[in-house]
Coordinates of C-alpha atoms in Angstrom, one line a residue:
Chain X
X23 CA 3.5 119.3 -4.0
X24 CA 1.6 120.4 -0.9
X25 CA 2.9 120.9 2.3
X26 CA 0.9 122.2 5.1
X27 CA 2.6 125.0 7.6
X28 CA -0.4 125.6 9.8
X29 CA -3.8 124.9 10.2
X30 CA -4.4 127.8 7.9
X31 CA -1.2 128.2 5.9
X32 CA 0.1 125.9 2.9
X33 CA 3.2 125.8 1.3
X34 CA 2.6 124.8 -2.8
X35 CA 5.8 124.4 -4.3
X36 CA 7.4 122.5 -7.4
X37 CA 11.3 122.1 -7.7
X38 CA 13.7 121.1 -10.5
X39 CA 17.2 120.2 -10.8
X40 CA 20.2 122.5 -11.2
X41 CA 22.3 120.7 -11.6
X42 CA 22.9 116.9 -10.3
X43 CA 22.4 116.7 -6.9
X44 CA 21.0 120.2 -6.7
X45 CA 17.3 121.4 -6.5
X46 CA 15.9 124.7 -6.8
X47 CA 12.4 124.9 -5.3
X48 CA 10.1 128.1 -6.8
X49 CA 7.1 128.3 -4.1
X50 CA 3.7 130.0 -3.4
X51 CA 2.2 129.8 0.1
X52 CA -1.6 130.1 0.5
X53 CA -3.3 131.4 3.2
X54 CA -7.1 130.7 4.5
X55 CA -9.9 132.0 6.4
X56 CA -13.6 130.9 6.3
X57 CA -12.9 129.3 3.2
X58 CA -11.2 132.3 1.5
X59 CA -7.9 132.6 0.8
X60 CA -5.5 134.8 -0.2
X61 CA -2.0 133.3 -2.3
X62 CA 1.5 134.8 -1.5
X63 CA 2.9 135.2 -5.4
X64 CA 2.4 133.1 -8.3
X65 CA 5.4 131.0 -9.0
X66 CA 7.2 130.7 -12.3
X67 CA 5.6 130.0 -16.0
X68 CA 7.8 126.1 -16.0
X69 CA 6.0 125.5 -12.8
X70 CA 2.8 126.6 -13.9
X71 CA 0.7 124.0 -14.3
X72 CA 1.9 121.9 -11.2
X73 CA 2.0 125.3 -8.9
X74 CA -1.5 126.4 -9.9
X75 CA -3.3 122.6 -10.1
X76 CA -2.3 122.4 -6.7
X77 CA -3.5 125.5 -5.8
X78 CA -6.7 124.7 -7.0
X79 CA -6.7 121.6 -5.2
X80 CA -6.1 123.8 -2.3
X81 CA -8.7 125.8 -2.8
X82 CA -11.5 123.6 -4.1
X83 CA -15.0 125.1 -3.1
X84 CA -13.5 128.1 -1.5
X85 CA -13.1 131.2 -3.0
X86 CA -9.2 132.7 -4.0
X87 CA -9.8 135.9 -3.7
X88 CA -6.6 138.0 -3.2
X89 CA -3.2 137.8 -4.8
X90 CA -0.1 139.5 -3.5
X91 CA 2.6 140.4 -5.5
X92 CA 6.0 140.4 -3.6
X93 CA 7.8 141.7 -6.8
X94 CA 7.9 141.8 -10.9
X95 CA 10.3 139.3 -11.5
X96 CA 9.2 136.8 -13.5
X97 CA 9.4 133.9 -10.8
X98 CA 7.1 135.9 -8.5
X99 CA 4.6 137.5 -11.1
X100 CA 4.6 135.4 -14.5
X101 CA 1.4 133.4 -13.5
X102 CA -0.7 136.6 -13.2
X103 CA -2.4 136.1 -16.2
X104 CA -2.8 132.3 -15.8
X105 CA -4.5 132.9 -12.5
X106 CA -6.7 135.9 -13.1
X107 CA -8.5 132.9 -16.0
X108 CA -8.8 130.5 -13.0
X109 CA -10.3 132.4 -10.8
X110 CA -12.1 136.0 -12.4
X111 CA -12.0 138.6 -10.0
X112 CA -9.3 138.2 -8.3
X113 CA -8.0 140.9 -6.5
X114 CA -4.4 142.1 -7.0
X115 CA -2.3 143.4 -4.3
X116 CA 0.4 145.3 -5.3
X117 CA 2.6 146.6 -1.9
X118 CA 4.0 149.8 -2.3
X119 CA 6.1 150.1 -5.7
X120 CA 4.3 151.8 -9.0
X121 CA 2.3 148.8 -10.5
X122 CA 2.0 150.5 -13.6
X123 CA 5.5 150.5 -14.0
X124 CA 6.2 146.6 -14.1
X125 CA 2.6 146.5 -16.4
X126 CA 0.9 144.7 -13.5
X127 CA -2.9 145.4 -12.9
X128 CA -4.0 145.9 -9.5
X129 CA -6.7 146.5 -6.8
X130 CA -5.2 147.6 -3.9
X131 CA -2.2 149.3 -3.3
X132 CA -0.5 148.2 0.0
X133 CA 2.4 150.0 2.1
X134 CA 5.7 148.6 1.1
X135 CA 6.3 148.8 5.2
X136 CA 4.0 149.2 7.8
X137 CA 0.4 147.0 8.5
X138 CA -2.4 146.7 7.1
X139 CA -5.8 144.3 7.5
X140 CA -7.5 142.4 4.8
X141 CA -10.5 140.1 5.5
X142 CA -9.8 140.8 9.8
X143 CA -5.9 139.1 9.4
X144 CA -3.5 141.3 10.7
X145 CA 0.0 141.9 8.0
X146 CA 3.4 143.7 8.5
X147 CA 5.3 144.7 4.6
X148 CA 8.6 145.3 4.9
X149 CA 11.4 145.7 2.5
X150 CA 13.7 142.9 3.3
X151 CA 17.8 143.3 3.3
X152 CA 17.6 140.2 0.5
X153 CA 16.6 142.0 -2.9
X154 CA 17.4 142.4 -6.1
X155 CA 14.8 144.0 -8.0
X156 CA 13.3 147.0 -6.5
X157 CA 9.4 147.3 -5.2
X158 CA 10.1 143.6 -3.4
X159 CA 8.1 143.5 -0.2
X160 CA 8.6 140.6 2.4
X161 CA 5.5 140.0 4.2
X162 CA 4.4 138.9 8.1
X163 CA 1.0 137.0 8.7
X164 CA 0.4 138.5 12.2
X165 CA -2.1 135.3 12.6
X166 CA -0.3 132.3 11.5
X167 CA 3.6 133.7 12.3
X168 CA 4.7 133.5 9.3
X169 CA 7.3 135.4 7.1
X170 CA 7.2 135.6 3.6
X171 CA 10.9 136.9 3.1
X172 CA 11.0 135.8 -1.2
X173 CA 14.7 136.0 -2.3
X174 CA 15.5 136.2 1.4
X175 CA 16.8 132.9 3.2
X176 CA 16.7 130.9 0.0
X177 CA 19.0 127.9 -0.4
X178 CA 19.1 125.1 -3.2
X179 CA 18.1 122.1 -1.8
X180 CA 19.1 118.3 -2.4
X181 CA 17.5 115.5 -4.0
X182 CA 14.9 114.1 -1.3
X183 CA 14.7 117.1 0.5
X184 CA 12.1 118.6 -1.7
X185 CA 9.4 118.0 0.9
X186 CA 10.6 118.7 4.2
X187 CA 11.1 121.9 6.7
X188 CA 13.9 122.6 7.6
X189 CA 13.2 121.1 11.2
X190 CA 13.2 117.4 9.5
X191 CA 16.3 117.7 7.8
X192 CA 19.1 116.3 9.5
X193 CA 21.6 117.4 7.2
X194 CA 20.7 121.1 6.6
X195 CA 21.6 124.0 6.1
X196 CA 24.0 123.0 3.7
X197 CA 26.3 126.0 3.5
X198 CA 27.8 125.1 0.0
X199 CA 24.2 125.2 -1.3
X200 CA 23.1 128.5 0.4
X201 CA 26.2 129.8 -1.3
X202 CA 25.6 127.9 -5.0
X203 CA 22.1 129.5 -4.4
X204 CA 23.0 133.6 -3.8
X205 CA 25.9 133.3 -5.9
X206 CA 23.6 132.4 -8.7
X207 CA 21.2 134.2 -8.2
X208 CA 22.3 137.6 -6.1
X209 CA 25.3 138.5 -8.1
X210 CA 25.2 141.6 -6.7
X211 CA 26.9 140.0 -2.8
X212 CA 30.2 140.3 -5.3
X213 CA 29.8 144.2 -4.5
X214 CA 28.0 143.8 -0.7
X215 CA 29.9 145.2 2.4
X216 CA 29.6 141.6 4.1
X217 CA 29.6 142.7 7.8
X218 CA 27.0 145.1 7.1
X219 CA 24.9 142.4 5.1
X220 CA 24.6 139.6 7.2
X221 CA 23.9 142.4 9.9
X222 CA 21.2 143.7 8.3
X223 CA 19.6 139.7 7.7
X224 CA 20.2 139.3 11.3
X225 CA 18.1 142.2 12.6
X226 CA 15.6 141.3 10.4
X227 CA 15.5 138.1 12.6
X228 CA 14.9 139.9 15.4
X229 CA 12.0 142.5 13.9
X230 CA 8.9 139.6 13.7
X231 CA 8.1 137.2 16.0
X232 CA 7.9 134.6 13.4
X233 CA 7.0 130.7 13.9
X234 CA 8.0 130.3 10.1
X235 CA 10.5 132.2 7.4
X236 CA 9.0 130.6 4.5
X237 CA 11.5 131.8 1.6
X238 CA 10.3 131.0 -2.3
X239 CA 13.3 129.4 -2.7
X240 CA 14.3 126.9 0.1
X241 CA 12.7 124.5 2.7
X242 CA 10.9 127.2 5.1
X243 CA 13.0 127.7 8.3
X244 CA 11.3 127.4 11.8
X245 CA 12.5 130.0 14.5
X246 CA 14.7 127.0 16.0
X247 CA 17.3 126.4 13.0
X248 CA 17.0 130.2 12.0
X249 CA 20.4 130.1 14.0
X250 CA 22.2 127.7 11.6
X251 CA 20.9 129.1 8.7
X252 CA 22.6 132.5 9.4
X253 CA 25.6 131.2 10.2
X254 CA 25.7 129.6 7.1
X255 CA 24.9 132.8 5.3
X256 CA 27.1 134.5 7.0
X257 CA 30.0 132.0 6.0
X258 CA 28.3 131.2 2.5
X259 CA 28.3 135.0 1.7
X260 CA 31.9 135.9 2.8
X261 CA 33.1 133.4 0.5
X262 CA 31.5 135.0 -2.8
X263 CA 32.9 138.6 -1.6
X264 CA 36.3 136.9 -1.3
X265 CA 36.5 134.8 -4.1
X266 CA 35.0 138.4 -6.2
X267 CA 38.4 140.2 -4.9
X268 CA 40.6 137.7 -5.8
X269 CA 39.4 137.5 -9.3
X270 CA 39.5 140.8 -9.3
X271 CA 42.8 141.6 -7.7
X272 CA 43.6 139.1 -10.4
X273 CA 41.8 140.9 -13.4
X274 CA 44.0 144.4 -12.4
X275 CA 47.0 142.9 -11.6
X276 CA 47.1 141.0 -15.3
Chain N
X30 CA 19.8 151.5 -34.9
X31 CA 16.4 152.6 -33.4
X32 CA 15.2 153.4 -30.1
X33 CA 11.8 152.1 -28.5
X34 CA 10.0 153.5 -25.1
X35 CA 7.4 153.7 -23.2
X36 CA 7.1 156.5 -21.1
X37 CA 5.5 157.0 -17.4
X38 CA 4.3 160.2 -16.0
X39 CA 5.4 160.7 -12.5
X40 CA 4.9 164.0 -11.6
X41 CA 2.1 163.2 -8.4
X42 CA 5.3 161.5 -6.8
X43 CA 8.7 162.5 -8.0
X44 CA 7.1 165.9 -8.6
X45 CA 6.1 166.5 -5.1
X46 CA 9.7 165.2 -4.2
X47 CA 11.2 167.8 -6.2
X48 CA 9.0 170.3 -4.6
X49 CA 8.3 169.2 -0.5
X50 CA 11.9 168.1 0.1
X51 CA 14.5 169.9 0.7
X52 CA 16.8 167.1 -0.6
X53 CA 14.4 167.3 -3.7
X54 CA 15.0 171.3 -4.6
X55 CA 18.8 170.6 -4.1
X56 CA 18.7 167.6 -6.2
X57 CA 16.2 169.5 -8.9
X58 CA 18.6 172.4 -9.4
X59 CA 19.6 173.1 -12.6
X60 CA 17.5 171.3 -14.4
X61 CA 14.0 170.6 -13.2
X62 CA 11.1 172.8 -14.5
X63 CA 7.8 172.5 -12.6
X64 CA 5.6 173.8 -14.7
X65 CA 6.3 170.7 -17.3
X66 CA 5.2 167.0 -16.3
X67 CA 8.0 164.5 -15.9
X68 CA 8.3 161.2 -16.8
X69 CA 10.5 157.7 -16.0
X70 CA 10.9 155.6 -19.1
X71 CA 11.7 151.8 -20.5
X72 CA 13.8 151.5 -23.5
X73 CA 14.5 148.8 -25.8
X74 CA 16.5 149.0 -29.1
X75 CA 16.9 147.5 -32.4
X76 CA 20.1 146.9 -34.4
X77 CA 19.6 146.1 -38.1
X78 CA 23.0 145.0 -39.8
X79 CA 22.8 144.3 -43.5
X80 CA 22.8 141.1 -42.5
X81 CA 21.0 140.3 -39.6
X82 CA 18.7 142.1 -36.9
X83 CA 18.6 142.0 -32.9
X84 CA 16.2 143.4 -30.7
X85 CA 18.0 144.5 -27.3
X86 CA 14.8 144.0 -24.8
X87 CA 10.8 144.1 -25.3
X88 CA 9.6 146.5 -22.7
X89 CA 6.8 145.4 -20.9
X90 CA 2.9 144.3 -21.0
X91 CA 1.8 147.9 -21.4
X92 CA 3.4 147.8 -24.4
X93 CA 2.8 144.8 -26.5
X94 CA 0.9 146.6 -28.8
X95 CA 3.0 148.8 -29.2
X96 CA 6.3 147.0 -29.3
X97 CA 4.5 144.5 -32.5
X98 CA 3.5 147.9 -34.4
X99 CA 7.0 149.2 -34.7
X100 CA 8.7 145.9 -34.8
X101 CA 6.5 145.0 -38.1
X102 CA 7.3 149.0 -39.5
X103 CA 11.2 148.6 -39.1
X104 CA 11.7 144.6 -39.3
X105 CA 12.6 143.9 -43.2
X106 CA 10.5 140.9 -44.4
X107 CA 9.7 139.9 -41.5
X108 CA 12.4 138.9 -40.4
X109 CA 13.8 139.6 -37.0
X110 CA 17.5 137.1 -36.3
X111 CA 18.1 137.8 -32.2
X112 CA 15.8 138.7 -29.1
X113 CA 18.3 139.4 -26.6
X114 CA 17.3 139.6 -23.4
X115 CA 19.4 141.9 -20.7
X116 CA 17.7 140.2 -18.2
X117 CA 14.2 138.5 -17.0
X118 CA 12.5 141.6 -15.2
X119 CA 8.8 142.4 -16.8
X120 CA 9.9 145.9 -17.9
X121 CA 12.6 144.2 -20.1
X122 CA 11.3 141.0 -20.9
X123 CA 8.0 141.5 -20.3
X124 CA 6.8 140.7 -24.0
X125 CA 9.6 138.1 -25.1
X126 CA 6.6 135.5 -25.9
X127 CA 4.5 137.7 -27.5
X128 CA 7.5 139.0 -30.0
X129 CA 9.1 135.3 -30.6
X130 CA 5.0 134.1 -31.4
X131 CA 5.7 137.3 -34.1
X132 CA 9.2 136.5 -35.2
X133 CA 9.4 132.2 -35.2
X134 CA 12.8 132.4 -36.4
X135 CA 14.3 134.0 -33.9
X136 CA 16.8 133.0 -31.5
X137 CA 16.4 134.2 -27.9
X138 CA 20.3 135.4 -26.5
X139 CA 20.6 135.3 -22.6
X140 CA 23.1 135.3 -20.3
X141 CA 24.2 131.6 -20.0
X142 CA 25.6 130.4 -16.1
X143 CA 28.9 128.8 -16.2
X144 CA 28.3 126.8 -18.9
X145 CA 25.9 124.0 -18.3
X146 CA 23.1 126.1 -20.0
X147 CA 21.1 128.8 -18.1
X148 CA 19.3 126.5 -15.4
X149 CA 18.5 130.0 -14.1
X150 CA 16.7 131.8 -16.5
X151 CA 13.1 131.6 -16.3
X152 CA 12.2 132.7 -19.8
X153 CA 15.2 130.0 -20.5
X154 CA 12.9 126.9 -18.5
X155 CA 9.9 127.5 -20.7
X156 CA 9.4 126.1 -23.9
X157 CA 11.3 128.2 -26.2
X158 CA 13.4 126.0 -28.6
X159 CA 16.1 128.3 -30.1
X160 CA 18.0 130.1 -27.3
X161 CA 21.5 130.9 -27.5
X162 CA 23.4 131.2 -24.2
X163 CA 26.0 133.7 -24.7
X164 CA 29.6 134.9 -22.0
X165 CA 30.2 138.1 -21.3
X166 CA 32.9 139.1 -24.1
X167 CA 31.3 136.7 -27.0
X168 CA 30.2 138.5 -30.1
X169 CA 27.3 138.3 -32.7
X170 CA 28.4 140.1 -36.4
X171 CA 25.1 141.9 -37.6
X172 CA 26.7 142.6 -40.7
X173 CA 28.2 146.6 -40.0
X174 CA 27.5 146.1 -36.6
X175 CA 29.2 143.7 -33.7
X176 CA 27.9 143.4 -30.4
X177 CA 29.7 142.1 -27.7
X178 CA 28.2 140.8 -24.3
X179 CA 29.6 142.5 -21.3
X180 CA 29.9 142.4 -17.6
X181 CA 27.7 144.9 -15.9
X182 CA 28.8 146.8 -13.5
X183 CA 25.3 147.4 -11.5
X184 CA 22.6 145.4 -12.8
X185 CA 19.5 144.1 -10.2
X186 CA 18.7 139.9 -11.3
X187 CA 21.7 138.1 -11.3
X188 CA 21.3 136.9 -15.1
X189 CA 21.7 140.0 -16.3
X190 CA 24.4 141.5 -19.6
X191 CA 25.9 144.9 -21.0
X192 CA 26.2 144.6 -24.8
X193 CA 28.2 147.3 -26.4
X194 CA 28.4 148.0 -30.3
X195 CA 32.0 148.1 -32.1
X196 CA 30.9 150.3 -34.9
X197 CA 28.9 152.8 -33.0
X198 CA 30.7 152.3 -29.4
X199 CA 27.1 151.8 -28.0
X200 CA 27.1 150.4 -24.5
X201 CA 24.1 149.2 -23.8
X202 CA 23.4 149.0 -19.9
X203 CA 20.5 147.5 -17.8
X204 CA 20.2 149.0 -14.8
X205 CA 22.3 151.9 -15.1
X206 CA 22.7 155.2 -16.1
X207 CA 18.6 156.2 -16.2
X208 CA 17.4 159.5 -15.4
X209 CA 13.5 161.3 -15.3
X210 CA 12.9 163.1 -18.4
X211 CA 10.3 166.1 -18.9
X212 CA 7.3 165.5 -20.8
X213 CA 8.6 167.1 -23.9
X214 CA 12.1 165.4 -23.7
X215 CA 10.6 162.1 -24.4
X216 CA 12.4 161.4 -27.8
X217 CA 15.5 163.1 -26.7
X218 CA 19.1 162.8 -26.5
X219 CA 20.7 164.0 -23.3
X220 CA 22.1 166.8 -25.2
X221 CA 18.9 168.1 -26.5
X222 CA 17.5 168.2 -22.9
X223 CA 17.9 170.6 -19.5
X224 CA 21.1 169.7 -18.2
X225 CA 21.9 165.7 -16.8
X226 CA 23.4 166.8 -13.4
X227 CA 24.0 164.9 -10.6
X228 CA 20.8 165.4 -8.8
X229 CA 19.0 164.2 -11.9
X230 CA 20.7 161.0 -12.4
X231 CA 20.4 160.6 -8.5
X232 CA 16.6 159.9 -9.1
X233 CA 17.1 156.5 -11.0
X234 CA 20.8 155.7 -9.2
X235 CA 19.9 156.4 -5.9
X236 CA 16.3 154.5 -5.7
X237 CA 16.5 151.9 -8.6
X238 CA 18.5 149.0 -6.7
X239 CA 17.6 147.8 -3.3
X240 CA 21.2 146.1 -2.6
X241 CA 22.8 149.3 -2.5
X242 CA 21.9 149.8 1.5
X243 CA 24.6 147.1 1.8
X244 CA 27.3 147.7 -1.8
X245 CA 30.7 148.6 -1.4
X246 CA 30.8 151.4 -4.0
X247 CA 34.4 151.5 -3.8
X248 CA 34.4 148.0 -5.9
X249 CA 31.7 148.9 -7.4
X250 CA 33.0 152.2 -9.3
X251 CA 35.9 150.0 -10.1
X252 CA 33.6 148.2 -12.4
X253 CA 32.7 150.7 -14.1
X254 CA 36.0 152.3 -14.7
X255 CA 36.8 148.7 -16.1
X256 CA 34.1 148.1 -18.5
X257 CA 35.1 152.1 -19.9
X258 CA 38.8 151.5 -20.2
X259 CA 37.8 148.5 -21.9
X260 CA 35.4 149.5 -24.3
X261 CA 36.0 153.5 -24.0
X262 CA 32.0 154.1 -25.1
X263 CA 31.0 157.2 -27.0
X264 CA 27.1 156.5 -26.3
X265 CA 25.7 155.0 -23.6
X266 CA 21.9 153.8 -24.5
X267 CA 19.7 153.0 -21.1
X268 CA 17.2 150.6 -20.2
X269 CA 15.8 154.0 -17.8
X270 CA 17.2 157.1 -19.2
X271 CA 17.7 159.3 -22.5
X272 CA 20.3 158.3 -25.0
X273 CA 23.8 159.6 -24.5
X274 CA 25.8 160.9 -27.9
X275 CA 28.3 162.9 -26.6
X276 CA 30.6 163.2 -24.0
X277 CA 29.9 159.7 -22.1
X278 CA 33.1 159.9 -19.9
X279 CA 31.1 162.5 -18.1
X280 CA 27.7 160.7 -17.3
X281 CA 30.4 158.1 -15.7
X282 CA 31.5 160.5 -13.6
X283 CA 28.2 161.9 -12.6
X284 CA 27.2 158.2 -11.9
X285 CA 30.3 157.7 -9.7
X286 CA 29.4 160.9 -8.1
X287 CA 26.0 159.5 -7.8
X288 CA 27.4 155.9 -6.3
X289 CA 29.7 157.8 -3.8
X290 CA 26.9 160.1 -2.4
X291 CA 24.7 157.0 -1.8
X292 CA 28.0 155.4 0.1
X293 CA 28.2 159.1 2.3
X294 CA 24.3 159.7 2.6
X295 CA 22.7 156.0 1.6
X296 CA 20.3 154.8 -0.5
X297 CA 17.3 157.3 -1.3
X298 CA 13.9 155.9 -0.6
X299 CA 11.7 154.7 -3.0
X300 CA 9.5 157.1 -4.2
X301 CA 6.3 155.2 -2.8
X302 CA 8.3 155.4 0.5
X303 CA 8.4 159.3 0.4
X304 CA 4.6 159.7 -0.8
X305 CA 3.8 157.4 2.2
X306 CA 6.1 159.1 4.7
X307 CA 7.5 155.8 5.7
X308 CA 11.2 156.4 4.4

């Protein structure tokens, strides 16, 4: 599925049903400048054909010459080999980290936190507050104002919401779907100092002057919608912590 | 039981930290030799029971030929029964498809979710037919070895499981109890190496998990205590550390001490941030 975010940025996504009436996205993003394309992440292997065929459709006769890998977790980096086969000469861009440790070839290493330029386009990189795997980097494109937050600002979504931006969804956000997503995906939240976590997530939204937040798993979020997301995230993650504390109290008194 | 590994030289980064940083010098005290290169490592383990054989994790793409060669030597009659994936991250599961292709009769074993089938596990969504979803406390009998899946106290990705083997009292931890080692310690147990100090373990515990920026460490240490009280391990076989075969409780104390230090001082920066001066 292909959705245009701006005239130079495309959201390419696939999704599948996690349980009845609950879907999850696997998303990659294509940035274009003078027919040269820059891809953020590779998506997962389950959706490999769908995602990469859509990448081919958007790139068309252009040139996909750079792949940015946000992290080594398989849903983000699993299709590296396939992309290299489809686009020989693809430059691998690994922010920070030690790509060799993760068995990934790299052509460039960007700072884990700083700025970089590619084809005249300015980017900022930062470690985000919502990460599970080390050496994960969020990416801000100054040209489009899009903030690629990988596993941050994510949610499951309901059937019928697969192609939509958050702004186009009346019932968005679904607090329960945010809670279910992070309960499933970021089990560490049960160990989190909830107030510190929420404060960290809110702070990063003030650090970058974004037009959209573009997560790997969820509908892209415009600036006007971010407040509603943050409120739901606060409540959802509070439930996760409270449930864990209640469960462990039961274990310890048993 | 066999230990397989891949080492990575980190002398340019970690070595610099120990020399250039006052904190590094403090953490290097008592164990670090600046005249020797320093490595990190990824581990996996093979358990050959009298009836079944089990592989716990399978390293990353840099190790594909290595792991397949070793398995060819160690697995009798080409029969590998279980391929356990601690979690779906490249250094742990990067060779899953290669191993399953080489041993098509093997069952992939992954932590399930709440019973609806592991909807989230990247590898499970693939076209892999033979998958067993396990819950914590579930066991597999290998004949002579019995493994039990353990709720981890420290982990990165959600679908992580630790494992405990009852005969040898070995606790397989991913991702915790890691450490760097000197270039001549690649195949050593911790009791054979220069001391495993709090500063040494901090190089893993203090850097590896980004969510430690937000952790409540009392909760984590309580979870660690519960695991050790429940299973009383005598060995700790970690994904990124040299195997512990003596005094496991002392290593638990070190990790808890690490957590207390992080609670007081904050998580350490990654080595790349240190090198870049962006910490």
